[in-house]
Short mmCIF file of C-alpha atoms in Angstrom, two decimals:
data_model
loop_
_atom_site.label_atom_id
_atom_site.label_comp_id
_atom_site.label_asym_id
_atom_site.label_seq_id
_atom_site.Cartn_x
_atom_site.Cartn_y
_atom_site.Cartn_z
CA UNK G 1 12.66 -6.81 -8.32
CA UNK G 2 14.28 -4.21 -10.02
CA UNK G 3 16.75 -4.02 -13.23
CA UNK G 4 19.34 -1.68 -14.44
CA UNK G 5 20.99 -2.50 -17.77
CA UNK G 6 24.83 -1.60 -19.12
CA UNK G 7 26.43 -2.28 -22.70
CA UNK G 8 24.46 -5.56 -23.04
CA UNK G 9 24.68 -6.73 -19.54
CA UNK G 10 21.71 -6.54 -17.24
CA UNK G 11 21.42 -6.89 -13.61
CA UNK G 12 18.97 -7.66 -11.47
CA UNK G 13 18.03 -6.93 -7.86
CA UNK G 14 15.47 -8.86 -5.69
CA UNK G 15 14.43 -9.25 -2.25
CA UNK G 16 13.25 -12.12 -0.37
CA UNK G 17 11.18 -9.75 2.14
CA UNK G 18 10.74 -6.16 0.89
CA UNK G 19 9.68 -5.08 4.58
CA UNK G 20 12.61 -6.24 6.09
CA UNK G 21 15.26 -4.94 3.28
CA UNK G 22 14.74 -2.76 0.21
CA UNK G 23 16.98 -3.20 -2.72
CA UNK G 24 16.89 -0.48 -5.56
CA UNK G 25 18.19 -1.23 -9.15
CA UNK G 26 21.43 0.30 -8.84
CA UNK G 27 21.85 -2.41 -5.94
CA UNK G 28 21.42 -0.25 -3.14
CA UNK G 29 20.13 -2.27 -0.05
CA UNK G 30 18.57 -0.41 2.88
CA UNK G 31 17.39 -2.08 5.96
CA UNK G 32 14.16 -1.27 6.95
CA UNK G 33 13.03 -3.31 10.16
CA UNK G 34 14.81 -6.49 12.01
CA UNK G 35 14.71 -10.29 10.62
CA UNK G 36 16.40 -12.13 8.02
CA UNK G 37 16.16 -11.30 3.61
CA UNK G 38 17.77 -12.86 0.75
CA UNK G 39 19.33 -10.64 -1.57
CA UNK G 40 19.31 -12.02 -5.45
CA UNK G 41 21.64 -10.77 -7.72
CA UNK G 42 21.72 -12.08 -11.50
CA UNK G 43 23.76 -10.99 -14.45
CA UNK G 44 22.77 -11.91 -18.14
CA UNK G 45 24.65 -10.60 -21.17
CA UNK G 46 22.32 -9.96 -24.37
CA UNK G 47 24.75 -10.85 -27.02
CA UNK G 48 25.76 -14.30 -25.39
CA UNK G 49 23.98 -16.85 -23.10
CA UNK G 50 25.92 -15.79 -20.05
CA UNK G 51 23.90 -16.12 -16.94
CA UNK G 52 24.94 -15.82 -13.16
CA UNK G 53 23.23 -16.11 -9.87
CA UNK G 54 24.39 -14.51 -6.33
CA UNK G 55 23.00 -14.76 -3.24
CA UNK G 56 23.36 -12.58 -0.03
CA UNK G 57 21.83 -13.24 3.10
CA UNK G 58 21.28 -10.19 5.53
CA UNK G 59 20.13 -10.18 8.68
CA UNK G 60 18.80 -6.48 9.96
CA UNK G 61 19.58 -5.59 13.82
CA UNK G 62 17.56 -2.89 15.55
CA UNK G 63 19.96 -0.70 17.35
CA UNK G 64 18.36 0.37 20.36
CA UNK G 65 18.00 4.20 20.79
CA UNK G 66 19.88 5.74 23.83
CA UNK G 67 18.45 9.43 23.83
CA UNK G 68 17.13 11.97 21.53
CA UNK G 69 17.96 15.82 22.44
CA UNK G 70 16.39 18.68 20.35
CA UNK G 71 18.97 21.53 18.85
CA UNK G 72 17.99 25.12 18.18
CA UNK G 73 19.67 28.50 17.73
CA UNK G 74 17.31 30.49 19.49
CA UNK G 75 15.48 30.38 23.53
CA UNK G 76 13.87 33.73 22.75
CA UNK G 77 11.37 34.09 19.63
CA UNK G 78 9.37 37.13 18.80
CA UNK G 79 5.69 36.90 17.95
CA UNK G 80 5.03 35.79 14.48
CA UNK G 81 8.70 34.75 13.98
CA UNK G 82 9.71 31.46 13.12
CA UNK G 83 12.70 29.31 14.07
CA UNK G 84 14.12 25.52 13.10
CA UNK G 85 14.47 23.00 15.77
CA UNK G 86 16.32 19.79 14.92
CA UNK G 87 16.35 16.64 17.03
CA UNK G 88 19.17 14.60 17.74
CA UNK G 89 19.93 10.63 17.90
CA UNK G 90 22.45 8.98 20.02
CA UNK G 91 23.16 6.68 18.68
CA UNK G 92 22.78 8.50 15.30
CA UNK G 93 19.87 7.02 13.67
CA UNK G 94 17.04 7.75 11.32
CA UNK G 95 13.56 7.41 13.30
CA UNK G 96 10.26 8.51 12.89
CA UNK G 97 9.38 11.15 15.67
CA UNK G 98 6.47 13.36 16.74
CA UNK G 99 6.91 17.07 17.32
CA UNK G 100 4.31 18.95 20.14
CA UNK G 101 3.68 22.34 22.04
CA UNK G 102 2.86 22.28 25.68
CA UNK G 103 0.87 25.70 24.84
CA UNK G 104 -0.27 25.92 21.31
CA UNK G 105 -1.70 29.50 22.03
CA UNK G 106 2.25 30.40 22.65
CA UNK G 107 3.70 28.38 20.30
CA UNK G 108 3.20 26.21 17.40
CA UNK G 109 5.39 23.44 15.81
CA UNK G 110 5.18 21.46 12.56
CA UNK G 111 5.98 17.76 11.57
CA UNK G 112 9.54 19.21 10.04
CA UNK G 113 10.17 20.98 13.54
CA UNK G 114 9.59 24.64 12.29
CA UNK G 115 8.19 26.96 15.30
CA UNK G 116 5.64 29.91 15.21
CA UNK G 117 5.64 32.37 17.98
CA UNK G 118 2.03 33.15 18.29
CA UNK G 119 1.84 34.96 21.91
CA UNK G 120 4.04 36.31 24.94
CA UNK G 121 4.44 33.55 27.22
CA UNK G 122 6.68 30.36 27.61
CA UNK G 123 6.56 27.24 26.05
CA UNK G 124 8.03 23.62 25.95
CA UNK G 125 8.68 22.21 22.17
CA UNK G 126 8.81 17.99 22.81
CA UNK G 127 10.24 15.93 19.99
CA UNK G 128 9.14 12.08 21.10
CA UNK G 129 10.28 8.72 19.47
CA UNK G 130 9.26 5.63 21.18
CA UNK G 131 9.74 5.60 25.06
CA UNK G 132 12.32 8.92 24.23
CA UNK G 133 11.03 12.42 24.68
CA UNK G 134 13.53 15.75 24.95
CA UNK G 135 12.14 19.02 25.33
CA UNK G 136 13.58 22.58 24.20
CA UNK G 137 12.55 25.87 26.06
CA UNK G 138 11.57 28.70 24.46
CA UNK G 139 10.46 32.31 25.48
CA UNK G 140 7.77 34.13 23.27
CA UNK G 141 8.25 37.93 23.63
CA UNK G 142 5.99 40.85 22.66
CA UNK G 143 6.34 42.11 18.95
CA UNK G 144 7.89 45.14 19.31
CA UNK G 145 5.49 47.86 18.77
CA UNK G 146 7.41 50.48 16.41
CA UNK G 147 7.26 53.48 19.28
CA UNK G 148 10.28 55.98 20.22
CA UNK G 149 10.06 56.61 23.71
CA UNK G 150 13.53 58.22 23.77
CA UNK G 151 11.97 61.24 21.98
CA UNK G 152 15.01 60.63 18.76
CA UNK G 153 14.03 61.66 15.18
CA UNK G 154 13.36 58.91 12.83
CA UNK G 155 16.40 58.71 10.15
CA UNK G 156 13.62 59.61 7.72
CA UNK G 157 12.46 62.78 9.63
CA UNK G 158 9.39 61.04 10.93
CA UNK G 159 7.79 60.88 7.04
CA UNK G 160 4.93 58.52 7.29
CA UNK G 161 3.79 56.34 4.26
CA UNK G 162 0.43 55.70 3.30
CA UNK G 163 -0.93 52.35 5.01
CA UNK G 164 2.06 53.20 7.49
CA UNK G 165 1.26 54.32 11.25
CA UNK G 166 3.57 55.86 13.59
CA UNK G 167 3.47 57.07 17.59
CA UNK G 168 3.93 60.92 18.38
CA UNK G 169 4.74 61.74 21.79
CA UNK G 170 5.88 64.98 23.35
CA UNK G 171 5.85 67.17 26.24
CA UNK G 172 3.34 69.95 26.36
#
């Protein structure tokens, strides 16, 4: 039961079964799981003796979830990089899902879908919910190691910083 109050009127918002629907005090109702809840509404003024009742009965119907499919900018990641995968409901829906790497020592994911590159290689990111499973392919490259093999002159004239390194190669 919740209440919001307005220039001497105050409402209040109950549910018969909190686990099937969720009312808020603004009167926001969300379904939460299928069966049957009795929404109570009552208005009471505090300068008079007005009082009013409402029901509304609501009955909450799973829709049943077609496919799930995994978006993501990126099939190549370097090592140490990080990209954002998002999964995708048809029919749109809000479900609770559970994100995995077929090769952790490649890749890594988190529970909000974010990837780490950890080594060369290839890797399959799954996003599952229920009986539902997609899966997005991804190549891990090499970081790139810094060297000029095309024997060009740094921008900076080849100045090194301290804590810096840099590769020197030449023909003798």
């Amino acid at each position: 039961e919740t209440t919001f109050s307005s220039d001497n009127v105050i409402y209040t918002f109950a549910s018969s079964d909190e686990k099937v629907v969720s009312v808020d005090k603004n009167g926001m109702v969300t379904a939460l799981k299928n069966g049957k809840a009795t929404i109570t509404i009552t208005v009471k003024t505090t300068n008079t003796d007005f009082e009013k009742t409402l029901t509304y009965d609501i009955t909450v119907e799973e829709i049943p979830l077609e496919s799930i499919e995994i978006k993501g900018d990126v099939t190549s990641l370097e090592e140490g990089k990080t990209t954002k995968l998002n999964v995708v409901f048809n029919p749109s829906s809000v479900a609770t899902f559970v994100w995995s790497s077929s090769d952790t020592k490649v890749a890594t994911v988190d529970a909000n879908g974010v990837v780490k590159a950890v080594k060369a290689g290839n890797v399959k990111i799954t996003a599952k919910v229920g009986d539902k499973t997609a899966e997005y392919a991804l190549k891990v490259t090499a970081k790139a190691n810094g060297t000029n093999n095309k024997n060009e002159k740094p921008a900076d004239g080849g100045a090194v910083k301290t804590g810096d390194s840099n590769h020197i190669s030449g023909f003798v």
